[in-house]
Coordinates of C-alpha atoms in Angstrom, one line a residue:
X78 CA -39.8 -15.5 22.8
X79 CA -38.1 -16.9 19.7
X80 CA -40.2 -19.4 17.6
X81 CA -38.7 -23.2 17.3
X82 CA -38.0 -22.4 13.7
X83 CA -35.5 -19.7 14.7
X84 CA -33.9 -21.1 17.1
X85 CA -33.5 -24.3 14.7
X86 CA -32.4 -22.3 12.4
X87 CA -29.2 -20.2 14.3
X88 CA -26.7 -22.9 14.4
X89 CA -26.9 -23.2 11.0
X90 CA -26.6 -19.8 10.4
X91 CA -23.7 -19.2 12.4
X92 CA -21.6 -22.3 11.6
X93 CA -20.8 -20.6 8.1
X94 CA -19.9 -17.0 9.6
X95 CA -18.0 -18.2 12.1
X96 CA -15.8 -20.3 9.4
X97 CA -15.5 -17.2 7.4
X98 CA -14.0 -15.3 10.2
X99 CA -11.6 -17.9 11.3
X100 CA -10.6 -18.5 7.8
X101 CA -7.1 -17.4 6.6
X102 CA -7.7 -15.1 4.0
X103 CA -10.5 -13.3 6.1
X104 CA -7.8 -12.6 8.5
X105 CA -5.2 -11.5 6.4
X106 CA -7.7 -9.2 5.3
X107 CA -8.3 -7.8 7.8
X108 CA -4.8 -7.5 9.4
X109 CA -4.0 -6.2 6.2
X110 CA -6.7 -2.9 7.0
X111 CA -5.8 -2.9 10.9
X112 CA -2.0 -2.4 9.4
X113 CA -2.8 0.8 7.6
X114 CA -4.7 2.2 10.5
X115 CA -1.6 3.3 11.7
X116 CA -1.0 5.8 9.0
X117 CA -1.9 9.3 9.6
X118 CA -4.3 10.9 10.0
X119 CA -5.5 7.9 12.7
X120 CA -1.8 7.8 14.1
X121 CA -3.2 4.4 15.7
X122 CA 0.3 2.2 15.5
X123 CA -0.5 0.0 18.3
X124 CA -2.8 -1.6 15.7
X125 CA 0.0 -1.7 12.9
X126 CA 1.9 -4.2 15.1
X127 CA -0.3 -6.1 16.4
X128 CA -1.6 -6.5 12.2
X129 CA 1.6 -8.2 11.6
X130 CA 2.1 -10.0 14.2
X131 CA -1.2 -11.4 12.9
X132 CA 0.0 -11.3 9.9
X133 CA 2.8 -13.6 10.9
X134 CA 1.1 -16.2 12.5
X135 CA -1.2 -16.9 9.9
X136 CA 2.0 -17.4 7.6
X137 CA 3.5 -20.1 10.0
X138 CA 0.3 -22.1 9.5
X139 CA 0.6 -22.3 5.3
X140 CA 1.7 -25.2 3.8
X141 CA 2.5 -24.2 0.2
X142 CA 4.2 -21.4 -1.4
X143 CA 1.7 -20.0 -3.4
X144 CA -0.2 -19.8 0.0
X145 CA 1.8 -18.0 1.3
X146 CA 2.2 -15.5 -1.5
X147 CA -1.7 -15.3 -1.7
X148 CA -2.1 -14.7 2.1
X149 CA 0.4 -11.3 1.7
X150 CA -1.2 -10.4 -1.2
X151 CA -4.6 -10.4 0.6
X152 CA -2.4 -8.1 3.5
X153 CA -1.4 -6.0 0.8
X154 CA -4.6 -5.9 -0.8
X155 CA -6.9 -4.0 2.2
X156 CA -3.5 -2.2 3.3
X157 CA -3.4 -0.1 0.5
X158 CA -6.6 0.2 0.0
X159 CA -7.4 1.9 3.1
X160 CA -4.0 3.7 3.2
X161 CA -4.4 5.5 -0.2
X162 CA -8.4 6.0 0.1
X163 CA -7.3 9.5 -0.7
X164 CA -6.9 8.9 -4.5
X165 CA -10.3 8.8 -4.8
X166 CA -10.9 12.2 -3.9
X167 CA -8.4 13.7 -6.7
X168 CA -11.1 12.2 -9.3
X169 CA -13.8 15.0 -8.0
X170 CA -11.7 17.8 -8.9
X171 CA -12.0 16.7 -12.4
X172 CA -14.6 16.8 -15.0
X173 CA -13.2 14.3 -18.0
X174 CA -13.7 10.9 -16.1
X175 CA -16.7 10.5 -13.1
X176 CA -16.1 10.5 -10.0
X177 CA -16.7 7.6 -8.9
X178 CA -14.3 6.0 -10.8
X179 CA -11.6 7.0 -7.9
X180 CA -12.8 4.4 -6.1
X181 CA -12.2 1.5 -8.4
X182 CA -8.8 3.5 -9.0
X183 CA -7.5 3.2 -5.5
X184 CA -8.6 -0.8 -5.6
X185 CA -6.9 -1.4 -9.4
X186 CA -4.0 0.1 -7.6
X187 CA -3.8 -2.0 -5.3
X188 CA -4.2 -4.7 -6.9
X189 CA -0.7 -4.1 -8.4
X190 CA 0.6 -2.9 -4.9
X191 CA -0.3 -5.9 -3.0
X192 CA 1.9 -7.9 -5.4
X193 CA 5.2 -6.5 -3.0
X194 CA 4.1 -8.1 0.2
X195 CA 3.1 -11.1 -1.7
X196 CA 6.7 -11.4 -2.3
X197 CA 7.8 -10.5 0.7
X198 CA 5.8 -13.5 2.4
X199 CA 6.7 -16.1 0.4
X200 CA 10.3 -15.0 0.1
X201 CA 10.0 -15.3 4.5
X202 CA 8.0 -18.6 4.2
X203 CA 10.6 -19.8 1.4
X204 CA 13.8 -19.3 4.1
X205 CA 11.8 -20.5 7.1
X206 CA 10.9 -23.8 5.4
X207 CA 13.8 -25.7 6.4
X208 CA 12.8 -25.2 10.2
X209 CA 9.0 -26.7 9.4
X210 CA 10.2 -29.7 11.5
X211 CA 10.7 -27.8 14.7
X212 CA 7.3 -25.4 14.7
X213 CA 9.5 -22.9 17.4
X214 CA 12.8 -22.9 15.3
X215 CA 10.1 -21.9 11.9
X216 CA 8.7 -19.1 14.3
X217 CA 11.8 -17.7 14.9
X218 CA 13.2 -17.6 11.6
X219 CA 9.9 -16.6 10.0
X220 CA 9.7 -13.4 11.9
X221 CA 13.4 -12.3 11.1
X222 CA 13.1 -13.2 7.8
X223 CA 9.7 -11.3 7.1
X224 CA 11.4 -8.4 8.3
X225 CA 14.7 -8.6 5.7
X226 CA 12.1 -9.4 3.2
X227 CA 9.4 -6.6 4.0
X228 CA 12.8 -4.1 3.8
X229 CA 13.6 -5.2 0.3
X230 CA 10.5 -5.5 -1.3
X231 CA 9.5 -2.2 0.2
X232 CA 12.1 -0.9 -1.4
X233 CA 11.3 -2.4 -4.3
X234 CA 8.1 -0.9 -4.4
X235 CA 9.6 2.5 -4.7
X236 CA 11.7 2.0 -7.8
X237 CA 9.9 -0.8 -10.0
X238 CA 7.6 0.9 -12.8
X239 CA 9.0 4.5 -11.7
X240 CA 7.9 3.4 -8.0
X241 CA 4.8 4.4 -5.8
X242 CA 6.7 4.6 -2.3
X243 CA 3.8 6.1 -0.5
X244 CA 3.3 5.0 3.4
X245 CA 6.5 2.7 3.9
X246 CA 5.5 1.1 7.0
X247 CA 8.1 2.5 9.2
X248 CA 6.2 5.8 9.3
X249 CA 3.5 4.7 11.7
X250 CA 6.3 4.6 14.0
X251 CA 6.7 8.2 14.0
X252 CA 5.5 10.0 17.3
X253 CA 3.6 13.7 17.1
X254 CA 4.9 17.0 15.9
X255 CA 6.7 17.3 19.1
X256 CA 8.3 14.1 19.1
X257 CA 10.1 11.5 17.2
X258 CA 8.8 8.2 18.3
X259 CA 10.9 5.0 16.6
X260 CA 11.6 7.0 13.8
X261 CA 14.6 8.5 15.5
X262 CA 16.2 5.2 13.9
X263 CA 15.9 6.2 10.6
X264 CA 18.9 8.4 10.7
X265 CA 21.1 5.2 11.4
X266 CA 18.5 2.6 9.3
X267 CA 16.7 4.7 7.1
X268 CA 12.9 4.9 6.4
X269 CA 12.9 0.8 4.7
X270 CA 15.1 -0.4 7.4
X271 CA 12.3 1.5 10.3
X272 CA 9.9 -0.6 8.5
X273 CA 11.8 -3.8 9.4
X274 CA 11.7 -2.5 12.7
X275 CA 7.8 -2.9 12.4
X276 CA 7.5 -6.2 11.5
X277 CA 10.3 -7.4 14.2
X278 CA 8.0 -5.6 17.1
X279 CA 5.3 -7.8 15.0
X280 CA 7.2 -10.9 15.3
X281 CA 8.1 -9.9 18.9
X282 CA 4.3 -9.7 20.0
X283 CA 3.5 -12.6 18.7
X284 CA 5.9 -14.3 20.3
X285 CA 5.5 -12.9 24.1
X286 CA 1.4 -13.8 23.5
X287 CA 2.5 -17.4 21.9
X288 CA 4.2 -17.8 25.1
X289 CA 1.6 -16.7 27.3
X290 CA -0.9 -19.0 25.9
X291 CA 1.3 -21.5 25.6
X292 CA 3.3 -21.8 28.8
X293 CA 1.7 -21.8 32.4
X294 CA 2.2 -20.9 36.2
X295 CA 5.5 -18.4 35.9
X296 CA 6.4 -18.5 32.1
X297 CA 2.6 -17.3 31.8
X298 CA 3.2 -14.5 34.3
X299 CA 6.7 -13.2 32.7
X300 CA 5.4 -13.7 29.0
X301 CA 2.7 -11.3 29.7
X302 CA 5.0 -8.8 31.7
X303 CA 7.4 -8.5 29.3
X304 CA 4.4 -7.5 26.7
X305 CA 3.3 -5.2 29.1
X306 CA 6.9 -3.6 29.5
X307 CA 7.2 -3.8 25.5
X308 CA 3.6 -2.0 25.3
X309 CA 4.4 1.0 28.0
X310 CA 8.2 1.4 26.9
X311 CA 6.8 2.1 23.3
X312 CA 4.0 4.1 24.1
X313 CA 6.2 6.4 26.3
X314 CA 8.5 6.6 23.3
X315 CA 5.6 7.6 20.8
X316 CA 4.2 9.9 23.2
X317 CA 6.7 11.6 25.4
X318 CA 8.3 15.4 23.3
X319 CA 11.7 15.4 22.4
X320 CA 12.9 17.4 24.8
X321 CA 16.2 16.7 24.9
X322 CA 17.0 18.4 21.4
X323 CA 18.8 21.1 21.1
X324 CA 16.2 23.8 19.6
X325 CA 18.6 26.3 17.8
X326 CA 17.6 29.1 14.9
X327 CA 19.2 29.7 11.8
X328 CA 20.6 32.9 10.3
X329 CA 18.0 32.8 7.2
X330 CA 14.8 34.7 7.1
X331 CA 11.4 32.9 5.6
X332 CA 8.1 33.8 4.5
X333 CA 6.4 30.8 3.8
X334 CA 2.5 31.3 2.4
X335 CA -0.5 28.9 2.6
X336 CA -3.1 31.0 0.8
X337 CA -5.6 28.2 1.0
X338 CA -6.5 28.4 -2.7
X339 CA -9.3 25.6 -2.9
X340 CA -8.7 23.0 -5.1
X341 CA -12.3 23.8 -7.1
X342 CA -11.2 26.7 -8.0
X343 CA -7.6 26.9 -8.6
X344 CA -7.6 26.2 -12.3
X345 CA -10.1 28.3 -12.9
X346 CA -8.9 31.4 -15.7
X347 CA -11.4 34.0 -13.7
X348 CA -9.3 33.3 -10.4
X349 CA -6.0 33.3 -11.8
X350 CA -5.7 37.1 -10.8
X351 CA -7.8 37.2 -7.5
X352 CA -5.5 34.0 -6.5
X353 CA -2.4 36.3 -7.3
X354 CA -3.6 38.9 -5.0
X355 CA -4.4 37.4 -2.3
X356 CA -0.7 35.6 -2.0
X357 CA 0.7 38.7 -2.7
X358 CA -1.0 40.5 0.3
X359 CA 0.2 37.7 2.9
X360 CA 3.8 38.1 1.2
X361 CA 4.4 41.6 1.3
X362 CA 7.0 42.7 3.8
X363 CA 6.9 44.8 7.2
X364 CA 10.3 46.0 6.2
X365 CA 11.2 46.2 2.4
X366 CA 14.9 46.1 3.3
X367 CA 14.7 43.1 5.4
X368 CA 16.8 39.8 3.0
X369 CA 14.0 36.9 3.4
X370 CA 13.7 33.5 1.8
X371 CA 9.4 33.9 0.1
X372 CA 7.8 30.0 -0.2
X373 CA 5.1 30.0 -2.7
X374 CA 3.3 26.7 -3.0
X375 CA 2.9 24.5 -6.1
X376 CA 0.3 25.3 -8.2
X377 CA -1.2 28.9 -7.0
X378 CA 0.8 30.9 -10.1
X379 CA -0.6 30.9 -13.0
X380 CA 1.8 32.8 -14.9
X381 CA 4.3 31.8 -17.6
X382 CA 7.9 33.5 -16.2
X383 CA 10.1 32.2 -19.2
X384 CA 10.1 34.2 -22.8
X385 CA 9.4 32.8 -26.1
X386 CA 6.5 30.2 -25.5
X387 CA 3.5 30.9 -28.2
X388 CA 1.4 33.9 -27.9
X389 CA -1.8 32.1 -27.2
X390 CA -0.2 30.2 -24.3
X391 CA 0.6 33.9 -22.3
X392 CA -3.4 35.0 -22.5
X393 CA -4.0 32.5 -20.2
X394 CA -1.8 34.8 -17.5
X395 CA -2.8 36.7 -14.9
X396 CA -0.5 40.3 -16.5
X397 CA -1.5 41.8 -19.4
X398 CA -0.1 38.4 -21.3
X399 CA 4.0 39.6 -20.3
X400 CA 6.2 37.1 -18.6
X401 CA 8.5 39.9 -18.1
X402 CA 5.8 42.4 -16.6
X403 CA 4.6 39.1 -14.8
X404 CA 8.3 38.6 -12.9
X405 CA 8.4 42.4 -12.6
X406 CA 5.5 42.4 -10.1
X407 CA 6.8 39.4 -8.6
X408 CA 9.9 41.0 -7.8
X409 CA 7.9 44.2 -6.5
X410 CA 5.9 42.2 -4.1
X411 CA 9.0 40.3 -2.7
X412 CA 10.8 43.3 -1.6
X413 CA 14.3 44.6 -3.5
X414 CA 16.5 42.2 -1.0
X415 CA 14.3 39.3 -1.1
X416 CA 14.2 35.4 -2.7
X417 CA 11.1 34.2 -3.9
X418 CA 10.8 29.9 -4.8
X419 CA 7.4 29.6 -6.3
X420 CA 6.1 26.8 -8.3
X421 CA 5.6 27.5 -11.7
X422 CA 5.3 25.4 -15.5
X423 CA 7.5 25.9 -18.0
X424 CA 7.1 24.3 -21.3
X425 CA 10.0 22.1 -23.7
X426 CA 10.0 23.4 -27.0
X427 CA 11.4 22.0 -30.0
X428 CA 11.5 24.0 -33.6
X429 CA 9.1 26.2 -32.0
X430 CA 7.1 23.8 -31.0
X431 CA 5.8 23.0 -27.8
X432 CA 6.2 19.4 -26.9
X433 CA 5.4 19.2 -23.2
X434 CA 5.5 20.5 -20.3
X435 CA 7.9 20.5 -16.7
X436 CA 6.5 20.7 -13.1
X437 CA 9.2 23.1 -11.9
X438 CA 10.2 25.5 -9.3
X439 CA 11.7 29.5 -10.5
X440 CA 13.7 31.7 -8.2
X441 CA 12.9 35.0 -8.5
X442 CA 15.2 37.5 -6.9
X443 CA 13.5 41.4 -6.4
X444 CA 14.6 42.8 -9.4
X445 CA 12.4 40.1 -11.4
X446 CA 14.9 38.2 -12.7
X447 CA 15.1 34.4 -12.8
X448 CA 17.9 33.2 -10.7
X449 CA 17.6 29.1 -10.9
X450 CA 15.1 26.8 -11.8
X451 CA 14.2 22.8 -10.7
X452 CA 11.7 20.7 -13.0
X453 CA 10.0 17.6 -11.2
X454 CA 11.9 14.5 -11.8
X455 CA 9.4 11.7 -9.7
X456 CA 6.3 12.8 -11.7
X457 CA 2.8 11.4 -11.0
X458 CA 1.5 8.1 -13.3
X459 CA -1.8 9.1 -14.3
X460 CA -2.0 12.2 -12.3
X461 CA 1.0 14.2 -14.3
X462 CA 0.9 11.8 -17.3
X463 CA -0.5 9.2 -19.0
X464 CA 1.2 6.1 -18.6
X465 CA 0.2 4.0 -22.3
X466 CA -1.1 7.2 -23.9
X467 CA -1.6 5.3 -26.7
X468 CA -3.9 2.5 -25.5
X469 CA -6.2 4.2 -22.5
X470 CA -6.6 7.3 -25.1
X471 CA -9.1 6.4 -26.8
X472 CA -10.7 4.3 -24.1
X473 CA -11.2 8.2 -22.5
X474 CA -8.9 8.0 -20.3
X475 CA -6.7 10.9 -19.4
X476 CA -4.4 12.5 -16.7
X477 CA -5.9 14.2 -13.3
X478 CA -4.2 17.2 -13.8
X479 CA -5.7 19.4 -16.3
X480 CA -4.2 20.5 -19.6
X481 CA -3.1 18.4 -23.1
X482 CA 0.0 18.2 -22.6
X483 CA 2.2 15.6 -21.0
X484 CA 4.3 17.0 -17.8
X485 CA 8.0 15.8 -18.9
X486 CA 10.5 14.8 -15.7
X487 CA 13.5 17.2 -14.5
X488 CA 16.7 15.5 -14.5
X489 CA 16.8 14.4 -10.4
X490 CA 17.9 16.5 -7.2
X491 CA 19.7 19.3 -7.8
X492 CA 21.4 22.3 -5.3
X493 CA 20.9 26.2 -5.5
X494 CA 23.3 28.3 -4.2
X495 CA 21.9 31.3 -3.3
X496 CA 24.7 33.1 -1.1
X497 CA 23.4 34.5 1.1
X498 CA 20.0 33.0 1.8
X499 CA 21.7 29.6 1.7
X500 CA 22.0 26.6 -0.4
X501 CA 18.2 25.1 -1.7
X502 CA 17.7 21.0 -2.2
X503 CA 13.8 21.7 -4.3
X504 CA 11.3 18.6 -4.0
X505 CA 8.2 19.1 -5.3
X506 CA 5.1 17.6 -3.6
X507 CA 5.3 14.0 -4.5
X508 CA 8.9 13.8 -4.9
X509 CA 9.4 13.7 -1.1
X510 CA 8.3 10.6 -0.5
X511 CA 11.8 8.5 -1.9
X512 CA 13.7 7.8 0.9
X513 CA 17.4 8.3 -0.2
X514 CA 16.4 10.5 -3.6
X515 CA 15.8 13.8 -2.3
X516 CA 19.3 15.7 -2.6
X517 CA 22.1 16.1 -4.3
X518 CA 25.0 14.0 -2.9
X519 CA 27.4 15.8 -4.3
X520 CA 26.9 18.9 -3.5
X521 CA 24.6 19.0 0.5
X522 CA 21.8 21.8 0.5
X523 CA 21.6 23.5 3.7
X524 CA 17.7 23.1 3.5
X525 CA 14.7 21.2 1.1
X526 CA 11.9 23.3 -0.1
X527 CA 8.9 21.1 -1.0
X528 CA 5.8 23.1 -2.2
X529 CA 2.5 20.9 -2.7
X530 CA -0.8 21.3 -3.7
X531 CA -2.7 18.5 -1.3
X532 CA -5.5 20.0 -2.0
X533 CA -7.1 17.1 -4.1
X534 CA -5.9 14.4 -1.7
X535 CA -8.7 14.5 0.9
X536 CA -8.9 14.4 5.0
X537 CA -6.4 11.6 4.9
X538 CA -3.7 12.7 1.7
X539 CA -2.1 16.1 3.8
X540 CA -1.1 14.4 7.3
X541 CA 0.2 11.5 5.7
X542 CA 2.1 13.7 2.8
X543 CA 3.8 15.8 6.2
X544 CA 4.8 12.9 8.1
X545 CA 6.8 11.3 5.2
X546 CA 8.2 14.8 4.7
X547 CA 8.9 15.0 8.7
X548 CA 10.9 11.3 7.8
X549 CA 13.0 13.0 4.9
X550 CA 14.5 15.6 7.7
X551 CA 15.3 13.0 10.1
X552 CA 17.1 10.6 7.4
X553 CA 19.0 13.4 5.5
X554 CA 19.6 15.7 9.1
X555 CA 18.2 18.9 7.6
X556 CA 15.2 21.0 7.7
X557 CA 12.0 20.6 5.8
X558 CA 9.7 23.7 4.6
X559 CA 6.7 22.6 2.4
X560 CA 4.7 25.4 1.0
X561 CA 1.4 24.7 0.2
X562 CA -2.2 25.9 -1.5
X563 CA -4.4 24.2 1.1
X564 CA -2.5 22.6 4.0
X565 CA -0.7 21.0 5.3
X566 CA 2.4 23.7 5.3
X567 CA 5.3 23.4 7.8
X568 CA 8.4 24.1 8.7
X569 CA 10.6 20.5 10.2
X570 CA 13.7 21.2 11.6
X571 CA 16.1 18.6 11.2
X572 CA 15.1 16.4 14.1
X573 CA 11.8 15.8 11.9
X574 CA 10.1 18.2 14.6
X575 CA 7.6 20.7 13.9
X576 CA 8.5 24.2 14.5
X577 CA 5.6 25.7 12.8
X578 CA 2.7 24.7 10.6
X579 CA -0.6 26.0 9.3
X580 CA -3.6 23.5 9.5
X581 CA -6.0 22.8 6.3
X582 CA -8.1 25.4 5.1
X583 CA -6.4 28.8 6.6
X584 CA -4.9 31.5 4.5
X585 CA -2.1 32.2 6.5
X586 CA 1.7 33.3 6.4
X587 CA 4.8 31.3 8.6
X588 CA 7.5 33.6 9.6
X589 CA 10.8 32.6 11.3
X590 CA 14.3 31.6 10.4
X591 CA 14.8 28.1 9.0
X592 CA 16.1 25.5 11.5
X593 CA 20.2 24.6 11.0
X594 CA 21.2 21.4 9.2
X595 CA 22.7 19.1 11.2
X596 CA 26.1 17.2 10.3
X597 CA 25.0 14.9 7.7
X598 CA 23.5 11.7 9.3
X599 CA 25.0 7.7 8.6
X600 CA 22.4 7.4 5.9
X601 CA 22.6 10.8 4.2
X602 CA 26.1 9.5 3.6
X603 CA 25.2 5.9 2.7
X604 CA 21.6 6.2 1.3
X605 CA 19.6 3.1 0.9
X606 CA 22.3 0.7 1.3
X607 CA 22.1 0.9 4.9
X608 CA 18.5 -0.4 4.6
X609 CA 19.6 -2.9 2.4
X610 CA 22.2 -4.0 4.6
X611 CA 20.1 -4.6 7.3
X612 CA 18.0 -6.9 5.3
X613 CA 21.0 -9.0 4.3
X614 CA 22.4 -9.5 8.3
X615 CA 18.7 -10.8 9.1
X616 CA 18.8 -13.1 6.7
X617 CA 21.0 -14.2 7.8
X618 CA 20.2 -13.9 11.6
X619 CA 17.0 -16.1 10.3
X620 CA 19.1 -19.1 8.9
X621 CA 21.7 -19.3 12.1
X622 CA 19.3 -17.8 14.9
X623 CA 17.6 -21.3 15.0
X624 CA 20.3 -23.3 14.9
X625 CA 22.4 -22.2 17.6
X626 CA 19.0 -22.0 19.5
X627 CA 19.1 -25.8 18.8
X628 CA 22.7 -26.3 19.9

């Protein structure tokens, strides 16, 4: 039995709590987490939805603009947080900062990230003000509104300061590896313009249960029945394969090699050879006069291929300190008729000096010679270089990726045309993510390689890393095959479905023929102003919806 003083006492305690978690901010923090919950490698998009439809309604209530700023920055804040927890793993593969100085990484970055919704609510708030006299007119336009602005500042996000366009909201709408969910949009609205489909299915919910609450006897009944259409139709969508797509093959032979070359070791001088070997034995052929297409990931070859780099820079390769010995093997182990793409570094010199460095992928045909290369144009702040060198320097700061010098960026998407074995569009890891920057439009690839090394990003970096990958296919209408050290490595056809993949943390080979690009889709051809476009007809939807509502 509790004493009088405790029971005294609980009222008091409580009152405080309970104004916390009805408080605002609390909730936009929290809708902000629930929102990124739908993110692989949780999936859990129900959640997403109902986050901004939360999101939403706690906007209507604001008074003030830089309420309504702070209230999406909160969102923004805990979103990205939880979404990018992964960046705190890459800081335990490295021995120049500690560890756990990831964590207060992945929160200074959001700090900055959280700044894009902020915009994009008080931008929604801003056009919705004019309906503040009619509470169900301000719903309605605050909902469409939100969307157009979530679309542009998302895109925003990607470009401004280089651009971070990791998780664009629209990818919790994609279904399993079997099936395309919402995202099946994207061809026609691209990846930003699927993310205004988010916050519309947001703004939808939160109308139905406004309704519900709100209304009584049969307006109750059909509120609640058109949620519960809205809930099954999209769950059956998310869930169901896409069997209605037409699985074809292509003509081109792969190998494509995951050699699960742990991150702990991979840079590593004493595993430089043992790494070669074992990628070598998955790669060698069952026929040596079979044509083939070999994927090597980013980031397992250690060798320099290119000639006339500094002496001491070749001892650090894997044979006998020779490029050309080192692209002789590589030729023997590909087979006389085969391709190899492997990621490799070459170095800028200047006066025989070496200046940087460039993230790039070689083609190496069997005879060991070097057919085509692509350098890394989106390169990673703080992970490939150091953003104000001059200023975090000395404070001991310094880039994830080892190595003194800077990684330069290539000059953008480029096509190889390798006859036979088809035309190449090269991504490499990272790149992948920008929607609408991934080939070149004047010349269409018949298929993107995108090797990776995910394996500093954690439980939650790989899945999320595929599924914007899986996005890229269904936007541009052609297939997808990332290569990679630790996992995840797949081949997407151009329906974003996976044919094939190899989970984290197996050595393992994919054979097959890569998937045939389909005709190129509305936004291959238009790129991100079809996004954009969508933005500017809800804005406009927002200002007129209400009114002829009124009339």
């Amino acid at each position: 039995m509790d004493s009088p003083h405790t029971s005294s006492n609980e009222p008091a305690l409580r009152k405080p709590l309970i104004a916390v978690l009805r408080h605002p901010h609390f909730g936009a923090l929290m809708a902000g987490g629930l929102a990124a919950c739908g993110f692989q490698p949780l999936g859990w998009w129900p959640l997403t939805i109902f986050a901004i439809a939360w999101l939403i309604e706690l906007l209507h209530h604001v008074h003030r603009g830089r309420q309504a700023f702070f209230l999406g920055w909160l969102f923004g804040l805990s979103h990205f947080t939880i979404g990018n927890n992964w960046i705190a793993t890459a800081f335990t593969y490295q021995a120049e900062m500690p560890a756990w100085l990831g964590g207060i990484a992945v929160v200074l970055l959001s700090l900055y990230l959280a700044i894009f919704p902020a915009l994009g609510t008080l931008a929604a708030w801003l056009i919705a003000k004019g309906w503040r006299r009619d509470p169900a007119q301000a719903r309605a336009s605050l909902g469409i509104a939100f969307a157009a602005c979530w679309i542009v500042t998302e895109w925003m996000r990607a470009w401004v300061f280089t651009g971070f366009a990791w998780n664009p909201l629209g990818v919790s709408l994609l279904g399993g590896f079997a099936t395309q969910g919402l995202a099946l949009l994207s061809p026609w609205i691209g990846t930003y313009g699927l993310s205004g489909v988010v916050v519309l299915l947001g703004a939808m919910v939160r109308t139905l249960v406004l309704k519900g609450r709100l209304s009584t006897g049969s307006a109750r009944i059909a509120s609640y029945a058109a949620l519960l259409a809205l809930a099954v139709g999209l769950s059956l969508l998310m869930l169901l394969p896409a069997r209605y797509l037409d699985r074809q093959e292509g003509e081109i032979r792969y190998t494509l090699i995951q050699p699960d070359l742990r991150q702990e070791t991979l840079d590593d001088p004493r595993n430089f050879e043992p790494h070669f070997i074992k990628m070598a034995r998955l790669t060698m052929p069952a026929d040596r006069g079979q044509r083939r297409l070999v994927l090597w990931p980013e980031s397992g070859l250690a060798d320099y291929l290119r000639d006339g780099y500094p002496e001491y820079f070749y001892r650090q390769m894997t044979y006998e300190a020779d490029p050309a010995l080192a692209r002789q093997r590589l030729g023997q182990v590909i087979g006389p008729y085969s391709l190899l793409l492997t990621g490799a570094v070459d170095l800028v010199m200047r006066d025989d000096k070496v200046l940087a460095a460039r993230n790039s992928v070689t083609a190496i045909d069997g005879n060991g010679s070097i057919l085509a290369s692509y350098s890394k144009a989106h390169l990673v702040p703080y992970g490939e270089y150091l953003a104000l060198r001059w200023l975090l320097e000395p404070l001991g700061a310094t880039r994830l990726v080892p190595g003194a010098l800077d990684f330069w960026p290539g000059p953008g998407p480029r096509t190889s045309d390798f006859g036979t074995l088809g035309k190449a569009g090269i991504q490499i890891c990272y790149e992948i993510v920008f929607s609408g920057e991934v080939i070149d439009r004047t010349e269409r690839p018949d298929y993107i390689f995108n090797p990776s090394n995910d394996g500093w990003f954690g439980a939650w970096g790989p899945p999320q890393h595929l599924a914007q990958a899986r996005l890229r296919a269904l936007e541009e209408g052609l297939p997808v095959l990332r290569s990679t050290t630790t996992g995840i490595s797949a081949v997407i056809d151009a329906d974003g479905i996976v044919r094939q993949f190899a989970p984290p943390h197996v050595a393992t080979r994919l054979d097959g023929r890569i998937p045939p690009a389909e005709r190129p889709t509305l936004f291959a051809r238009m790129g991100n102003a079809l996004p954009l476009a969508l933005a500017a007809v809800l804005i406009v939807l927002s200002l007129v919806a209400p009114r002829r509502r009124k009339a």
